[in-house]
XYZ file of C-alpha atoms in Angstrom:
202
model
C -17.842 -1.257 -8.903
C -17.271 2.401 -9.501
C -13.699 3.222 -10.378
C -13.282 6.384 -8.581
C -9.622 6.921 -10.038
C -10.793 6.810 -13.540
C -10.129 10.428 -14.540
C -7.111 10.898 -12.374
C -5.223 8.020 -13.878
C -3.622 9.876 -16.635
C -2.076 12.320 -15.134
C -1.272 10.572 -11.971
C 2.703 9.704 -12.536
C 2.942 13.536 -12.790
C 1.941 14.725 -9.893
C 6.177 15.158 -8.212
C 4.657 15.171 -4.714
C 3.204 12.181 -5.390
C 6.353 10.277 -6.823
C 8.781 12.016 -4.436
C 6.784 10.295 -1.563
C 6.507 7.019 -3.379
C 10.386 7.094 -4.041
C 10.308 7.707 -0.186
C 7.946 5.027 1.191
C 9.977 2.206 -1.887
C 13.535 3.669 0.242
C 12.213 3.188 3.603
C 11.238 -0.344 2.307
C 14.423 -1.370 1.113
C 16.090 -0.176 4.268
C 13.742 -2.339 6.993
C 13.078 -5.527 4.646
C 14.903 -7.411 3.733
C 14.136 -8.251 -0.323
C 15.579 -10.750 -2.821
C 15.204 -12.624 -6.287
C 13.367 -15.516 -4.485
C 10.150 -13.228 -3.336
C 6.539 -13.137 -4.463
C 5.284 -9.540 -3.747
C 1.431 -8.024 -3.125
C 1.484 -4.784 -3.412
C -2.112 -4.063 -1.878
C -3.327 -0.307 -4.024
C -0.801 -0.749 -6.483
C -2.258 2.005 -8.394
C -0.272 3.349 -11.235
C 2.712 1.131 -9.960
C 5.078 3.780 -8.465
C 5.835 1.502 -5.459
C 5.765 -1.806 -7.726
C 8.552 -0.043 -9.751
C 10.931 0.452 -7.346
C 10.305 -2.974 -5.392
C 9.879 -4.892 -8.976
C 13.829 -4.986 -9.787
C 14.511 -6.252 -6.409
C 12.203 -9.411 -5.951
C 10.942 -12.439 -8.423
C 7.269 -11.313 -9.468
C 4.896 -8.936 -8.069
C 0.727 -9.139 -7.987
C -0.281 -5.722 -8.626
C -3.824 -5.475 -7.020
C -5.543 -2.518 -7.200
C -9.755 -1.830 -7.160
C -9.114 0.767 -10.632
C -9.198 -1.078 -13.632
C -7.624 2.751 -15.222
C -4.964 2.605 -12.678
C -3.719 -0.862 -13.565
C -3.886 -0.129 -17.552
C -1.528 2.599 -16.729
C 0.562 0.253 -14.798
C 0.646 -2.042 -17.687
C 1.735 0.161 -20.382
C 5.160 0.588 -17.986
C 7.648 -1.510 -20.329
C 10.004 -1.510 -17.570
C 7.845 -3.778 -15.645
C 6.916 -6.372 -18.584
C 7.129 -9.889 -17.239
C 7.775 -9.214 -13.641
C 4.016 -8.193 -12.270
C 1.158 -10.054 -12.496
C -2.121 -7.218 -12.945
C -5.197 -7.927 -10.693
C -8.367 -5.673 -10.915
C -9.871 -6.916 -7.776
C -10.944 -6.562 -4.070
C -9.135 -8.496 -2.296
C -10.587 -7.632 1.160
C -13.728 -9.001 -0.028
C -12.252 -11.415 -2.442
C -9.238 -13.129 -1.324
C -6.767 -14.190 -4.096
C -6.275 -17.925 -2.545
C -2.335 -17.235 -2.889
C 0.025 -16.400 -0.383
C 3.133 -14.108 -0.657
C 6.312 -13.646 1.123
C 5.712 -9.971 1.512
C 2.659 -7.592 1.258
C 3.564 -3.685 0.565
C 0.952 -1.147 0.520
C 1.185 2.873 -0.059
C -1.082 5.060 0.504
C -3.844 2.442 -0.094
C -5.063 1.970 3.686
C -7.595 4.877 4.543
C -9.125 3.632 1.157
C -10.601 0.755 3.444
C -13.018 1.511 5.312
C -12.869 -1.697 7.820
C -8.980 -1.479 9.218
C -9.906 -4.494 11.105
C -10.947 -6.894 8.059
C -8.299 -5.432 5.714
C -5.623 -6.428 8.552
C -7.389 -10.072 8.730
C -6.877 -10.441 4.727
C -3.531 -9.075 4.595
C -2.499 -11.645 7.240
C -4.514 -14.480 5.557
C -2.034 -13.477 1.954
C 0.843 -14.045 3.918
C 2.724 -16.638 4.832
C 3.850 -17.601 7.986
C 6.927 -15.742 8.841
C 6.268 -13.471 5.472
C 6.685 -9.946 6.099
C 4.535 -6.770 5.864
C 5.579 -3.174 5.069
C 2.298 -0.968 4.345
C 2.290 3.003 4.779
C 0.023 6.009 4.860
C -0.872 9.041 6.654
C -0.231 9.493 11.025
C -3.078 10.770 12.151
C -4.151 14.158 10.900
C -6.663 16.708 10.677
C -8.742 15.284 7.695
C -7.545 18.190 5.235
C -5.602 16.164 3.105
C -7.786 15.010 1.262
C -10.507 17.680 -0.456
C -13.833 17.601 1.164
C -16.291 15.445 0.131
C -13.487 13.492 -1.988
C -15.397 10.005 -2.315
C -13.442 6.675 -0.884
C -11.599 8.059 1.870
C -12.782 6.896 5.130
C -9.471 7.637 7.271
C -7.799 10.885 7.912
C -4.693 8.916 8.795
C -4.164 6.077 11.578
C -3.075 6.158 14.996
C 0.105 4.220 15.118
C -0.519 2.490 18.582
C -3.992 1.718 17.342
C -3.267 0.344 13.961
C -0.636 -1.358 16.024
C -3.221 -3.124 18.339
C -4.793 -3.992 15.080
C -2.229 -6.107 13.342
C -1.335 -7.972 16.364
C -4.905 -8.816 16.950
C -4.623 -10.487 13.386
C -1.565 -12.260 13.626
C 1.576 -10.057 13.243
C 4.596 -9.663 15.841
C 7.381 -7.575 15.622
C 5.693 -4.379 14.488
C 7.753 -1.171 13.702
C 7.124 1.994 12.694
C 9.220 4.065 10.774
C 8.661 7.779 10.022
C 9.027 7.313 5.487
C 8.061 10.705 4.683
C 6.935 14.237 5.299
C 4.222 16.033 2.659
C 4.459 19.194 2.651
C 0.717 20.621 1.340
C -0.546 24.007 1.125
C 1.655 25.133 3.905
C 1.118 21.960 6.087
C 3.023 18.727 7.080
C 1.486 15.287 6.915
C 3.778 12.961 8.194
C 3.824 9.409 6.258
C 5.029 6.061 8.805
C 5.859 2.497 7.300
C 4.763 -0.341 9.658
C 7.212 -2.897 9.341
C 5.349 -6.725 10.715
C 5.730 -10.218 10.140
C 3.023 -12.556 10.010
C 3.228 -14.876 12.832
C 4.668 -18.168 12.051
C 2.098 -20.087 14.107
């Protein structure tokens, strides 16, 4: 598999836009979920861990799974996050991890996927019942966020009544959506939501 992050990894952290809105999505987090010492976290895209670092002090252990082997190595070399996350190079919506979790958190991650409905169908199956999900990226927009041709992005946002549809079609009740963020790029505003769900307990 092609790690498409490879050169961007190493000057990812430094990007402030980029860690402002991470800092963002981790707050809106802690605000609609409830977290504690007991839980087992997935964060789904973990990247370079800027969410995993804010949810890591917060919860027992975190799997950090991520598709860019570069990404993770940059996650590992974090000392603050020794012993508390667990680093997994893998694709999950292909290749499950045969674990479930009491909470899956994603950022950013989602239009990465191309198949929103199999993706929702694997983060239920990590779950268990009652567990919650919190996973955020773009509303809807004009596909300029990303530069053209920029390989690996195969949403310009998601609808939030769609994506709705979509996680209740796989299992989840009691989906929210919260607005987390607001980027501000090259004289535009891309509004960021965090879906708040739980994985049904049937």
């Amino acid at each position: 598999m092609t790690d498409l992050f490879k050169e961007k990894a190493r000057d990812w952290d430094a990007n402030t836009r980029r860690t402002a809105m991470s800092s963002a999505i981790a707050a809106a987090i802690i605000e609609h979920v409830e977290l504690n010492q007991a839980m087992h976290v997935l964060d789904f895209g973990a990247g370079t861990g800027l969410l995993t670092g804010h949810i890591a002090p917060r919860v027992e252990k975190i799997a950090a799974v991520d598709v860019s082997q570069s990404m993770l190595e940059k996650l590992q070399s974090k000392p603050e996050l020794a012993g508390k996350v667990d680093i997994v190079c893998q694709d999950i919506t292909q290749t499950p991890l045969g674990e479930k979790f009491d909470l899956l958190v994603s950022a950013m991650a989602m239009h990465h996927v191309q198949d929103t409905e199999n993706m929702a169908e694997k983060f239920a199956l990590h779950l268990k019942p009652g567990a919650r999900l919190a996973v955020a990226d773009l509303d809807t927009e004009d596909g300029s966020f990303h530069a053209d041709g920029m390989q690996g992005v195969y949403h310009a946002g998601f609808d939030r009544d769609a994506f709705k549809a979509v996680l209740m079609r796989h299992g989840f009740v009691d989906v929210r959506f919260f607005d987390a963020h607001t980027v501000e790029k090259e004289g535009k505003a891309y509004p960021v939501f965090l879906a708040v769900a739980a994985r049904s307990a049937a």
